[in-house]
N, CA, C and O atoms as a MOPAC input file, in Angstrom:
PM7 MOZYME 1SCF
protein

 N     12.89500 1     1.03600 1     5.72600 1
 C     12.64400 1     1.10900 1     6.69400 1
 C     11.95500 1    -0.33300 1     6.66500 1
 O     11.42800 1    -0.73500 1     5.62800 1
 N     11.97700 1    -1.24200 1     8.04700 1
 C     11.09900 1    -1.89500 1     8.49900 1
 C     10.52500 1    -2.88400 1     9.25000 1
 O     11.12700 1    -3.72000 1     9.92400 1
 N      9.41700 1    -2.77300 1     9.12400 1
 C      8.81300 1    -2.61300 1    10.59300 1
 C      7.82300 1    -4.78900 1    10.86100 1
 O      6.74200 1    -5.22200 1    10.46100 1
 N      8.69900 1    -5.29900 1    11.49400 1
 C      7.89000 1    -6.73900 1    11.80900 1
 C      6.11800 1    -6.93800 1    11.58600 1
 O      5.45800 1    -6.07300 1    12.16200 1
 N      5.16400 1    -8.20600 1    10.65300 1
 C      5.03700 1    -8.20300 1    11.07600 1
 C      3.86900 1    -9.56700 1    12.83800 1
 O      3.80800 1   -10.61500 1    13.48000 1
 N      3.41600 1    -8.44900 1    12.59500 1
 C      2.62200 1    -8.87400 1    14.55200 1
 C      1.06000 1    -9.97500 1    13.65900 1
 O      0.81800 1   -10.09400 1    12.45800 1
 N      0.44000 1   -10.47900 1    14.67300 1
 C     -0.76500 1   -11.00900 1    14.33400 1
 C     -1.36800 1    -9.67000 1    13.93100 1
 O     -1.24100 1    -9.29100 1    12.76700 1
 N     -2.02500 1    -8.92600 1    14.84100 1
 C     -2.43800 1    -7.56000 1    13.98900 1
 C     -2.05400 1    -6.59300 1    12.76900 1
 O     -2.77400 1    -6.19000 1    11.85600 1
 N     -0.71500 1    -6.34700 1    13.02900 1
 C     -0.00800 1    -5.35600 1    11.92300 1
 C      0.31800 1    -6.06100 1    10.63300 1
 O      0.38500 1    -7.22700 1    10.24500 1
 N      0.41200 1    -5.40600 1    10.36400 1
 C      1.73800 1    -6.35900 1     9.01300 1
 C      2.69500 1    -5.91200 1     9.15000 1
 O      3.08100 1    -5.12400 1    10.01400 1
 N      3.67100 1    -6.76700 1     7.55100 1
 C      5.09500 1    -6.34200 1     7.69300 1
 C      5.20300 1    -5.15100 1     6.75300 1
 O      4.26600 1    -4.90300 1     5.99400 1
 N      6.43900 1    -4.31000 1     6.77000 1
 C      6.11200 1    -2.78300 1     6.76200 1
 C      7.85300 1    -2.91600 1     5.57100 1
 O      8.59700 1    -2.04100 1     6.01400 1
 N      8.35200 1    -3.42900 1     4.74400 1
 C      9.20200 1    -2.69700 1     3.83700 1
 C      9.47700 1    -2.05300 1     2.99900 1
 O      9.24000 1    -2.41600 1     1.84700 1
 N     10.10000 1    -0.82100 1     3.28200 1
 C      9.68200 1     0.31200 1     2.83400 1
 C     11.61400 1     0.57200 1     1.90000 1
 O     12.29500 1     1.59200 1     2.00600 1
 N     11.82300 1    -0.12100 1     1.46100 1
 C     13.95900 1    -0.35600 1     1.18600 1
 C     13.64500 1     1.49000 1    -0.55100 1
 O     13.56000 1     1.35900 1    -1.77300 1
 N     13.59500 1     2.70300 1     0.24700 1
 C     13.85600 1     3.06100 1    -0.12000 1
 C     14.82500 1     3.77400 1    -0.99100 1
 O     14.73000 1     4.82000 1    -1.63300 1
 N     16.14700 1     2.58600 1    -0.77100 1
 C     17.41000 1     2.75800 1    -1.56900 1
 C     17.34800 1     2.20000 1    -3.03000 1
 O     18.06600 1     2.62900 1    -3.93400 1
 N     16.32700 1     1.10100 1    -3.19000 1
 C     15.57900 1     0.46100 1    -3.90300 1
 C     14.35200 1     1.67700 1    -4.72800 1
 O     14.74600 1     2.38700 1    -5.65300 1
 N     13.73000 1     1.70700 1    -4.51100 1
 C     12.44000 1     2.48200 1    -4.80500 1
 C     11.73500 1     1.66400 1    -4.51200 1
 O     10.70100 1     1.86900 1    -5.14800 1
 N     11.55400 1     0.18700 1    -3.47600 1
 C     10.80000 1    -0.52900 1    -3.24200 1
 C     10.22800 1    -1.02900 1    -1.79400 1
 O     10.67400 1    -1.67200 1    -0.84400 1
 N      8.20500 1     0.02400 1    -2.36100 1
 C      8.74800 1    -0.68200 1    -0.59100 1
 C      6.90200 1    -1.54700 1    -1.02600 1
 O      6.04600 1    -1.42900 1    -1.90300 1
 N      7.08200 1    -2.23300 1     0.01900 1
 C      5.67900 1    -3.15700 1     0.71900 1
 C      5.70800 1    -3.12600 1     1.95900 1
 O      6.40200 1    -2.84900 1     2.93700 1
 N      3.69100 1    -3.89600 1     1.25500 1
 C      3.74200 1    -3.98500 1     2.90000 1
 C      2.35400 1    -5.01400 1     2.68000 1
 O      1.33500 1    -4.99100 1     1.99000 1
 N      3.02500 1    -5.99300 1     3.79100 1
 C      1.88300 1    -8.03300 1     3.53900 1
 C      1.61700 1    -8.12400 1     4.73100 1
 O      2.21000 1    -7.69600 1     5.72100 1
 N      0.42000 1    -8.87500 1     4.58300 1
 C      0.37200 1    -9.57900 1     6.39700 1
 C     -1.88500 1    -8.84200 1     6.53000 1
 O     -2.82000 1    -8.40600 1     5.85700 1
 N     -1.58300 1    -9.12100 1     7.52300 1
 C     -3.84000 1    -8.28100 1     8.61200 1
 C     -3.04400 1    -7.36100 1     8.79200 1
 O     -1.86700 1    -7.68000 1     8.62200 1
 N     -3.24200 1    -6.30300 1     9.08000 1
 C     -4.00200 1    -4.93900 1     9.36700 1
 C     -4.86600 1    -4.50600 1    10.42600 1
 O     -5.69000 1    -3.72600 1     9.94700 1
 N     -4.98800 1    -4.62300 1    11.29600 1
 C     -6.28600 1    -4.51400 1    12.64600 1
 C     -5.83900 1    -4.44100 1    13.83800 1
 O     -6.47600 1    -4.83300 1    14.81500 1
 N     -4.33300 1    -3.77100 1    13.89800 1
 C     -4.07900 1    -3.08900 1    15.04600 1
 C     -5.05400 1    -1.80000 1    15.62000 1
 O     -5.93700 1    -0.99300 1    15.32700 1
 N     -3.93500 1    -2.41200 1    16.91900 1
 C     -5.80800 1    -1.43000 1    18.25200 1
 C     -5.87900 1    -0.19500 1    17.71900 1
 O     -6.93700 1     0.13900 1    17.18600 1
 N     -4.25600 1     1.13900 1    17.78000 1
 C     -4.99200 1     1.97600 1    16.92800 1
 C     -4.06300 1     2.12700 1    15.58900 1
 O     -2.85000 1     2.28900 1    15.45300 1
 N     -5.21500 1     1.99800 1    14.59500 1
 C     -4.22300 1     2.33000 1    12.77600 1
 C     -3.04000 1     3.86100 1    13.06500 1
 O     -1.81800 1     3.90400 1    12.92800 1
 N     -3.91200 1     4.85200 1    13.45000 1
 C     -3.37500 1     6.00800 1    13.81800 1
 C     -1.84000 1     5.78400 1    13.70800 1
 O     -1.08600 1     6.08500 1    12.78300 1
 N     -1.48100 1     4.95500 1    15.33300 1
 C     -0.31900 1     5.16800 1    15.71800 1
 C      0.22200 1     4.43400 1    15.04200 1
 O      1.33100 1     4.96700 1    15.04500 1
 N      0.35200 1     3.33700 1    14.25300 1
 C      0.91300 1     2.25500 1    13.81000 1
 C      0.95000 1     3.51500 1    12.50200 1
 O      2.07600 1     3.81000 1    12.10400 1
 N      0.19500 1     3.97000 1    12.09400 1
 C      0.50300 1     3.95800 1    10.62900 1
 C      1.42800 1     5.73600 1    10.49000 1
 O      2.34700 1     6.27600 1     9.87400 1
 N      0.47900 1     6.00100 1    11.44400 1
 C      1.47700 1     7.47000 1    11.35800 1
 C      3.07000 1     7.92400 1    10.95500 1
 O      3.39200 1     8.89400 1    10.26900 1
 N      3.84200 1     7.05800 1    11.50700 1
 C      5.59500 1     7.77900 1    12.14900 1
 C      5.15700 1     6.31600 1    10.82400 1
 O      3.99500 1     6.38300 1    11.22500 1
 N      5.08000 1     4.97800 1     9.52000 1
 C      5.13300 1     5.07500 1     7.60400 1
 C      4.66100 1     5.54600 1     7.31800 1
 O      4.53400 1     5.35200 1     6.10900 1
 N      3.69600 1     6.84900 1     7.93200 1
 C      3.36200 1     7.65600 1     6.17400 1
 C      3.87200 1     8.61700 1     6.05300 1
 O      3.88400 1     9.22600 1     4.98300 1
 N      4.83200 1     9.30500 1     7.87100 1
 C      5.28600 1    10.63900 1     7.66400 1
 C      6.35900 1    10.42000 1     7.31500 1
 O      6.90800 1    11.52000 1     7.25900 1
 N      7.75600 1     8.88500 1     6.73400 1
 C      8.77800 1     8.81800 1     6.20100 1
 C      8.72200 1     8.12500 1     5.15200 1
 O      9.79000 1     7.94700 1     4.56600 1
 N      7.23300 1     7.39900 1     4.46800 1
 C      6.74800 1     8.07800 1     3.57200 1
 C      7.13400 1     8.88200 1     2.30000 1
 O      7.91600 1     8.80900 1     1.35200 1
 N      5.76600 1    10.01800 1     2.99700 1
 C      5.93500 1    11.27300 1     1.81800 1
 C      7.31100 1    11.87700 1     1.98000 1
 O      7.91400 1    12.00900 1     0.91500 1
 N      8.39500 1    12.55200 1     3.83600 1
 C      9.86700 1    12.16100 1     3.00100 1
 C     10.62900 1    11.65100 1     2.67700 1
 O     11.81100 1    11.94000 1     2.86500 1
 N     10.18600 1    10.68200 1     2.05600 1
 C     10.81400 1    10.09900 1     1.04300 1
 C     10.47100 1    10.26600 1    -0.26000 1
 O     11.39200 1    10.42900 1    -1.06000 1
 N      9.27500 1    10.26300 1    -0.67700 1
 C      8.37900 1    10.82700 1    -1.95900 1
 C      9.09800 1    12.12000 1    -2.53500 1
 O      9.77100 1    12.09600 1    -3.56600 1
 N      8.80400 1    13.68400 1    -1.46400 1
 C      8.74500 1    14.88200 1    -1.79200 1
 C     10.38500 1    14.58500 1    -1.99400 1
 O     10.95700 1    15.66300 1    -2.15800 1
 N     11.60500 1    13.09600 1    -2.04500 1
 C     12.86000 1    13.11000 1    -2.27100 1
 C     13.05800 1    12.56700 1    -3.94300 1
 O     14.06600 1    12.53600 1    -4.64800 1
 N     11.52300 1    12.13500 1    -4.24200 1
 C     12.12700 1    11.99500 1    -5.16000 1
 C     11.67200 1    12.60200 1    -6.92000 1
 O     10.61300 1    13.14200 1    -7.23800 1
 N     12.52400 1    12.37700 1    -7.56600 1
 C     12.30200 1    13.29100 1    -8.97000 1
 C     12.39600 1    12.03300 1    -9.92800 1
 O     13.29000 1    11.19500 1    -9.80700 1
 N     11.68700 1    11.98500 1   -10.61500 1
 C     11.70200 1    10.96300 1   -11.82900 1
 C     11.22000 1     9.55100 1   -11.82600 1
 O     10.67500 1     8.89900 1   -12.71700 1
 N     11.47100 1     9.31600 1   -10.90500 1
 C     11.55700 1     7.84300 1    -9.67600 1
 C     10.80200 1     7.15600 1   -10.21900 1
 O      9.92600 1     7.93400 1   -10.59800 1
 N     10.49200 1     6.00000 1   -10.58100 1
 C      9.40000 1     4.29200 1   -10.76000 1
 C     10.15400 1     4.36000 1    -9.18600 1
 O     11.28500 1     4.42900 1    -8.70300 1
 N      8.61700 1     4.28800 1    -8.71700 1
 C      9.02000 1     3.15200 1    -6.97300 1
 C      7.82600 1     1.82300 1    -7.58600 1
 O      6.80300 1     2.15800 1    -8.18400 1
 N      8.02300 1     0.97400 1    -7.43300 1
 C      7.48500 1    -0.43600 1    -7.64500 1
 C      6.85900 1    -0.43900 1    -5.99600 1
 O      7.90000 1    -0.53500 1    -5.34700 1
 N      6.12500 1    -0.40500 1    -5.35200 1
 C      5.05000 1    -0.63800 1    -4.09800 1
 C      4.21400 1    -1.97300 1    -4.58900 1
 O      3.64200 1    -2.12400 1    -5.66900 1
 N      4.32000 1    -3.03800 1    -3.32100 1
 C      3.25100 1    -4.82500 1    -3.65000 1
 C      3.04800 1    -4.59700 1    -2.14300 1
 O      3.84500 1    -4.40500 1    -1.22500 1
 N      1.61200 1    -4.69000 1    -2.20800 1
 C      0.21400 1    -4.42100 1    -1.56400 1
 C     -0.18200 1    -5.87100 1    -0.81400 1
 O     -1.37900 1    -5.64200 1    -0.63700 1
 N      0.00800 1    -7.06200 1    -0.31900 1
 C     -0.89300 1    -7.94700 1    -0.26700 1
 C     -1.22400 1    -8.23700 1     1.19800 1
 O     -0.50100 1    -8.83900 1     1.99100 1
 N     -2.43300 1    -7.71400 1     1.43100 1
 C     -3.12900 1    -7.59700 1     2.54400 1
 C     -4.26900 1    -8.72500 1     2.73500 1
 O     -5.33700 1    -8.38800 1     2.22400 1
 N     -4.27700 1   -10.12400 1     3.42400 1
 C     -5.53100 1   -11.28700 1     3.82000 1
 C     -6.50000 1    -9.91300 1     4.24700 1
 O     -7.46000 1    -9.48700 1     3.60400 1
 N     -6.10200 1    -9.52300 1     5.16000 1
 C     -6.77700 1    -8.23900 1     6.35500 1
 C     -7.15000 1    -7.21600 1     6.60500 1
 O     -6.93900 1    -7.09200 1     7.81100 1
 N     -7.65300 1    -6.22700 1     6.18900 1
 C     -8.01000 1    -5.22500 1     6.84500 1
 C     -9.05900 1    -4.69400 1     7.60100 1
 O    -10.05600 1    -5.41000 1     7.50500 1
 N     -9.28400 1    -3.35000 1     8.58500 1
 C    -10.90000 1    -2.77400 1     9.06800 1
 C    -10.34700 1    -2.00900 1     8.63200 1
 O     -9.21900 1    -1.87300 1     8.15800 1
 N    -12.01600 1    -0.87200 1     8.94100 1
 C    -12.27900 1     0.07300 1     8.81700 1
 C    -11.04000 1     1.34700 1     9.14500 1
 O    -10.71700 1     2.03300 1     8.17500 1
 N    -10.54400 1     1.56500 1    10.15000 1
 C     -9.00000 1     2.39900 1    10.52800 1
 C     -8.31900 1     2.37000 1    10.06900 1
 O     -7.56500 1     3.27300 1     9.70400 1
 N     -8.30000 1     0.74200 1     9.80800 1
 C     -6.98300 1     0.45800 1     8.33900 1
 C     -7.05700 1     0.58500 1     6.84200 1
 O     -6.19700 1     0.54700 1     5.96200 1
 N     -8.44700 1     0.76000 1     6.83500 1
 C     -8.30900 1     1.59500 1     4.77500 1
 C     -8.45500 1     3.81400 1     5.35800 1
 O     -8.72600 1     4.74700 1     4.60200 1
 N     -8.24300 1     3.85200 1     6.39600 1
 C     -8.56500 1     5.27800 1     5.87200 1
 C     -6.71700 1     5.85300 1     5.56400 1
 O     -6.48600 1     6.98000 1     5.12600 1
 N     -5.62600 1     4.50700 1     7.50400 1
 C     -4.79900 1     5.04100 1     6.96100 1
 C     -4.65500 1     4.36900 1     4.94300 1
 O     -4.64000 1     4.91400 1     3.83900 1
 N     -4.62400 1     3.74900 1     5.17600 1
 C     -3.86600 1     3.28000 1     3.44700 1
 C     -4.60900 1     4.53200 1     2.31600 1
 O     -3.96900 1     4.96500 1     1.35800 1
 N     -6.04600 1     4.99100 1     2.63700 1
 C     -5.83300 1     6.37900 1     1.49400 1
 C     -4.96800 1     7.24100 1     1.60200 1
 O     -4.50200 1     8.02200 1     0.77300 1
 N     -4.73800 1     7.06200 1     2.77700 1
 C     -4.08900 1     8.01100 1     3.90300 1
 C     -1.99800 1     8.47400 1     2.89700 1
 O     -1.29900 1     9.46000 1     2.66600 1
 N     -1.96500 1     7.17500 1     2.71600 1
 C     -1.00400 1     6.46900 1     1.42100 1
 C     -0.57200 1     6.86000 1     0.12400 1
 O      0.35800 1     7.27800 1    -0.56500 1
 N     -2.50200 1     6.26600 1     0.20300 1
 C     -3.24200 1     6.81300 1    -1.30400 1
 C     -2.41200 1     7.30700 1    -1.67700 1
 O     -1.56900 1     6.91000 1    -2.48100 1
 N     -2.56500 1     8.83100 1    -0.84700 1
 C     -3.36300 1    10.39500 1    -1.26600 1
 C     -1.60500 1    10.71600 1    -1.60400 1
 O     -1.33200 1    11.72200 1    -2.26000 1
 N     -0.48800 1     9.80400 1    -1.11300 1
 C      0.34600 1    10.08800 1    -1.24300 1
 C      1.86200 1     9.83000 1    -2.29300 1
 O      2.89900 1    10.36000 1    -2.69100 1
 N      0.91700 1     8.43800 1    -2.34400 1
 C      1.34400 1     8.88300 1    -3.28400 1
 C      1.48000 1     9.33600 1    -4.91400 1
 O      2.50200 1     9.63700 1    -5.53000 1
 N     -0.17000 1     9.26500 1    -5.46900 1
 C     -1.17300 1    10.20800 1    -6.28700 1
 C     -0.59100 1    10.92000 1    -5.77900 1
 O     -0.35800 1    10.07300 1    -4.91700 1
 N      0.31300 1    12.35900 1    -5.18400 1
 C      0.68700 1    13.68000 1    -5.01300 1
 C      1.52600 1    13.16900 1    -6.07200 1
 O      1.21600 1    13.39500 1    -7.24100 1
 N      2.98400 1    12.22600 1    -5.66000 1
 C      3.82600 1    12.07800 1    -5.93700 1
 C      4.48300 1    11.63100 1    -7.38200 1
 O      5.63800 1    11.43300 1    -7.75700 1
 N      2.84500 1    11.55300 1    -8.17700 1
 C      2.36500 1    10.88500 1    -9.71200 1
 C      3.28300 1    12.38500 1   -10.27200 1
 O      4.27000 1    12.49000 1   -11.00100 1
 N      2.38700 1    13.47900 1    -9.51200 1
 C      1.48700 1    14.30000 1    -9.80100 1
 C      2.16300 1    15.09400 1   -10.27200 1
 O      1.96400 1    15.90800 1   -11.17400 1
 N      4.12700 1    14.58400 1    -8.84400 1
 C      5.23700 1    16.07400 1    -9.01900 1
 C      5.90800 1    14.77600 1    -9.82500 1
 O      6.53500 1    14.24600 1    -8.90800 1
 N      6.12400 1    14.01100 1   -10.93200 1
 C      6.83100 1    14.04000 1   -11.59500 1
 C      7.30500 1    12.05800 1   -11.70600 1
 O      7.97000 1    11.41900 1   -12.52100 1
 N      6.86000 1    11.83000 1   -10.95900 1
 C      7.69400 1    10.08500 1   -10.53500 1
 C      5.91800 1     8.91400 1   -10.52700 1
 O      4.87700 1     9.04800 1    -9.88400 1
 N      6.34700 1     7.89900 1   -11.53600 1
 C      5.39800 1     6.84400 1   -11.65300 1
 C      5.84900 1     5.94000 1   -10.36200 1
 O      6.92600 1     5.77200 1    -9.79000 1
 N      4.24000 1     5.33100 1   -10.12900 1
 C      4.15800 1     4.80200 1    -9.01700 1
 C      3.07000 1     3.42400 1    -9.46600 1
 O      1.84500 1     3.55000 1    -9.44600 1
 N      4.05600 1     1.60900 1   -10.01900 1
 C      3.60700 1     1.00000 1    -9.73600 1
 C      3.01700 1     0.09600 1    -8.79100 1
 O      3.70000 1    -0.53700 1    -7.98600 1
 N      1.91200 1     0.02800 1    -8.85600 1
 C      1.21500 1    -0.55200 1    -8.06800 1
 C      0.77600 1    -2.28700 1    -7.60200 1
 O     -0.41700 1    -2.52300 1    -7.79500 1
 N      1.23500 1    -2.95100 1    -7.28200 1
 C      0.54200 1    -5.10000 1    -7.02800 1
 C     -0.25100 1    -4.78200 1    -6.97500 1
 O     -0.27200 1    -3.57600 1    -7.22000 1
 N     -1.63800 1    -5.40900 1    -6.64000 1
 C     -1.80500 1    -5.03800 1    -5.78100 1
 C     -2.40600 1    -6.74100 1    -5.51600 1
 O     -3.25400 1    -6.99300 1    -6.37200 1
 N     -2.21700 1    -7.68400 1    -4.75300 1
 C     -2.10300 1    -8.77700 1    -5.16000 1
 C     -3.19800 1    -8.32400 1    -3.66300 1
 O     -3.29300 1    -7.42600 1    -2.82700 1
 N     -4.07200 1   -10.02400 1    -4.15900 1
 C     -5.39900 1   -10.89600 1    -3.44800 1
 C     -5.70000 1   -11.54100 1    -3.48400 1
 O     -5.53600 1   -11.79300 1    -4.67800 1
 N     -6.37800 1   -12.67300 1    -2.92200 1
 C     -6.85800 1   -13.36500 1    -3.03600 1
 C     -8.12300 1   -13.54200 1    -4.05000 1
 O     -9.22600 1   -13.02500 1    -4.22900 1
 N     -7.18100 1   -14.75500 1    -4.70500 1
 C     -9.29100 1   -14.53700 1    -5.65100 1
 C    -10.43500 1   -15.00200 1    -5.06500 1
 O    -11.50200 1   -14.75300 1    -5.62700 1
 N    -10.42700 1   -15.50600 1    -4.24300 1
 C    -11.22000 1   -15.53800 1    -3.31100 1
 C    -12.41600 1   -14.12000 1    -2.51300 1
 O    -13.52700 1   -14.11700 1    -1.98400 1
 N    -11.79900 1   -13.52000 1    -2.71000 1
 C    -12.03800 1   -12.22700 1    -2.00300 1
 C    -12.43200 1   -11.18400 1    -2.81300 1
 O    -11.61800 1   -10.64100 1    -3.56100 1
 N    -13.62500 1   -10.82800 1    -2.75200 1
 C    -14.13000 1   -10.19100 1    -3.42400 1
 C    -13.99500 1    -8.85200 1    -2.49200 1
 O    -14.08700 1    -7.92300 1    -3.29500 1
 N    -13.87700 1    -8.48200 1    -1.59600 1
 C    -13.89400 1    -6.96800 1    -0.21900 1
 C    -12.41600 1    -7.24100 1    -0.93600 1
 O    -12.57100 1    -6.39300 1    -1.81400 1
 N    -11.55000 1    -7.60200 1    -1.12200 1
 C    -10.06400 1    -6.64900 1    -0.59000 1
 C    -10.10600 1    -6.44600 1    -2.18200 1
 O     -9.84000 1    -5.34500 1    -2.66200 1
 N    -10.53600 1    -7.81900 1    -3.18400 1
 C    -10.97900 1    -6.83900 1    -4.53100 1
 C    -11.13800 1    -5.83000 1    -5.00500 1
 O    -10.49900 1    -5.33300 1    -5.93200 1
 N    -12.33100 1    -5.24100 1    -4.21700 1
 C    -13.31000 1    -4.27000 1    -4.90500 1
 C    -12.65700 1    -3.36700 1    -4.31600 1
 O    -12.61100 1    -2.39300 1    -5.06800 1
 N    -11.60100 1    -2.98000 1    -2.42600 1
 C    -10.63400 1    -2.30800 1    -2.47400 1
 C     -9.90600 1    -1.28100 1    -3.52900 1
 O     -9.98000 1    -0.08000 1    -3.78900 1
 N     -9.04600 1    -2.59600 1    -4.06200 1
 C     -8.97300 1    -2.40200 1    -5.08800 1
 C     -9.19300 1    -1.44700 1    -6.34800 1
 O     -8.57300 1    -0.56700 1    -6.94600 1
 N    -10.46000 1    -2.13000 1    -6.42200 1
 C    -10.64600 1    -1.71900 1    -7.74200 1
 C    -11.35900 1     0.30600 1    -7.63400 1
 O    -11.38900 1     1.12600 1    -8.55200 1
 N    -11.90400 1     0.52000 1    -5.88000 1
 C    -12.02500 1     1.72900 1    -6.03700 1
 C    -10.82200 1     2.71000 1    -6.03100 1
 O    -10.89600 1     3.74900 1    -6.68600 1
 N     -9.55900 1     2.36400 1    -5.20400 1
 C     -8.36700 1     2.75400 1    -5.70000 1
 C     -7.47200 1     2.90300 1    -7.11000 1
 O     -6.43100 1     3.43700 1    -7.49000 1
 N     -8.71000 1     1.96900 1    -7.70400 1
 C     -8.27900 1     2.85500 1    -8.89900 1
 C     -8.53400 1     3.48300 1    -9.41800 1
 O     -7.90500 1     4.13200 1   -10.25300 1
 N     -9.95600 1     3.52800 1    -8.98800 1
 C    -10.60900 1     4.36500 1   -10.57600 1
 C    -10.14900 1     6.33200 1    -8.99300 1
 O     -9.88600 1     7.49200 1    -9.31000 1
 N    -10.29600 1     5.64800 1    -7.42100 1
 C     -9.78400 1     6.58800 1    -6.78800 1
 C     -8.30800 1     7.51200 1    -7.27300 1
 O     -8.24400 1     8.64900 1    -7.74000 1
 N     -7.36400 1     6.67700 1    -7.00400 1
 C     -6.61500 1     7.27100 1    -7.79800 1
 C     -6.18500 1     6.65200 1    -9.25100 1
 O     -5.32800 1     5.77000 1    -9.19300 1
 N     -6.71700 1     7.03900 1   -10.65600 1
 C     -5.99600 1     6.37800 1   -11.61800 1
 C     -4.36500 1     6.34400 1   -12.40400 1
 O     -3.82400 1     5.56200 1   -13.18700 1
 N     -3.86400 1     7.87900 1   -11.59700 1
 C     -2.41800 1     8.53300 1   -12.21200 1
 C     -1.49100 1     6.44100 1   -11.53900 1
 O     -1.00000 1     5.56900 1   -12.25600 1
 N     -1.65700 1     6.46500 1   -10.09200 1
 C     -1.60600 1     5.75800 1    -9.80400 1
 C     -0.74000 1     4.09200 1   -11.13200 1
 O     -0.84800 1     4.51800 1   -12.28200 1
 N     -0.31800 1     3.17500 1   -11.15100 1
 C     -0.16100 1     2.42100 1   -12.73700 1
 C     -0.45800 1     1.24300 1   -11.66700 1
 O      0.41500 1     1.08200 1   -10.81400 1
 N     -1.77100 1     0.27300 1   -11.61100 1
 C     -1.89500 1    -0.81200 1   -10.81600 1
 C     -2.42500 1    -1.90400 1   -11.77300 1
 O     -2.84700 1    -1.82500 1   -12.92700 1
 N     -2.27200 1    -2.93400 1   -10.94200 1
 C     -0.89400 1    -4.05400 1   -11.49700 1
 C     -2.69400 1    -4.54500 1   -11.01800 1
 O     -3.40800 1    -3.55100 1   -11.14900 1
 N     -3.35100 1    -5.55100 1   -10.62000 1
 C     -4.51400 1    -6.04500 1   -10.41400 1
 C     -3.39600 1    -7.87300 1   -10.19600 1
 O     -2.65500 1    -8.50200 1   -10.95100 1
 N     -3.84200 1    -8.05200 1    -8.87800 1
 C     -2.67400 1    -9.19300 1    -9.09400 1
 C     -3.44400 1   -11.24900 1    -8.27300 1
 O     -2.81600 1   -12.08000 1    -7.61700 1
 N     -5.28600 1   -11.29400 1    -8.88300 1
 C     -5.48100 1   -12.42500 1    -8.43700 1
 C     -4.39800 1   -13.75200 1    -7.15000 1
 O     -3.34600 1   -13.65300 1    -7.78100 1
 N     -4.11200 1   -14.52900 1    -6.23400 1
 C     -3.57700 1   -15.54700 1    -5.60600 1
 C     -4.85300 1   -16.30100 1    -5.30600 1
 O     -5.79200 1   -16.05400 1    -4.54900 1
 N     -4.53500 1   -17.53700 1    -6.33500 1
 C     -5.45900 1   -19.57200 1    -5.43600 1
 C     -3.65500 1   -19.04000 1    -4.12400 1
 O     -2.53500 1   -18.53100 1    -4.14000 1
 N     -4.88700 1   -19.81900 1    -3.09400 1
 C     -5.08600 1   -20.28100 1    -1.88000 1
 C     -5.31600 1   -21.90300 1    -1.88800 1
 O     -6.15200 1   -22.65100 1    -2.39400 1
 N     -4.39300 1   -22.03400 1    -1.24100 1
 C     -4.22400 1   -23.82300 1    -1.07400 1
 C     -6.29400 1   -23.99300 1    -0.87400 1
 O     -6.81000 1   -25.09900 1    -0.71600 1

């Protein structure tokens, strides 16, 4: 599943065959529920078919609004369910090293979903 980035929505590249999922860019679509609805549906279908699978997730968001935050929590709830079903989710959380808001959101996700293997990656920007 691939959705190209726009100025207000992230690139979504879910390579289900390789068990590698990524979301990159900025996320403030006019209707976050509409943008993420099909993504979450397809993600849940994919995860429901996984068994004892190691799935790598790369998330690199420079900015996201509050409605995108709700959708991201839905995505993480799906990942958490996949872990409790016997899969391994390895999450790489990329953020600008000076962006405390995105860092703290990642830390909150790590606290809320402790079964997900979480790696924080501060990135230095020019």
